[in-house]
Amino acid sequence: MQQVLIINRLIPEKDAAGALARLSAVTHDGQAVSFESCAEQRINLLALEFQQTPLVLLTDRLLQPFAGIQQVPADALVAVVPIPADQVRALLEQGEGDQLRDAVKDQLSAEAGSE
């Protein structure tokens, strides 16, 4: 099942050599999310590094190793939903973040059911 996240902020974390090693993020509801990478798989970090926030994100794997912290593994599939950041921001400012997330989930469920 696809997980839907609304990301308000992305924080790049570099290694000692200055290469992007991971991305930390904060969701619209205040949850911490860590996007992991490994030597063989950095595509998710590269795809998200320069995205404008807030953004709606889909992932096929979302772990919760600790309370209040979510983790997207390096080998998870991620996709940014093509909704402009200013439209997402306007919905968040109106307090409609949960409704947006639920609407995207409902759309995914409807599409999966029609296959």
Steps between C-alpha positions, in 0.01 A plus 500: 500500500619849421563735790426870455708768670474876479853631546535855633877512522799306364837518675800361308766324707847473346777253583859597583584522128207736437281249317131478578466209746138533612206734506304581809151636465208630701143417400204737512395341830842531664634148447871450439588298188842377399575410137784249505760416238778252449800486270303316230174693530482879527236577239231595753725762658597641163135512388389686813799720582387806302122454510305805605300446819236440609450193284285191494705181490412136442716215625452126497697446824480702817653363819457631853811393694416732794190682617459826309770417245433353158759363260494447124759232414752553220330239280147637538318643202413867535301731274408864530133569422486780240318761707668842501658598833296820524175302473614255769606795719160668459322181610733464799438861601127427493555203732414249229820292502336185632218534246754534216690193620177301529380612156825377343467168688138465384603568139772235522254249647243574229762453227623176656143370524431565132793287380 
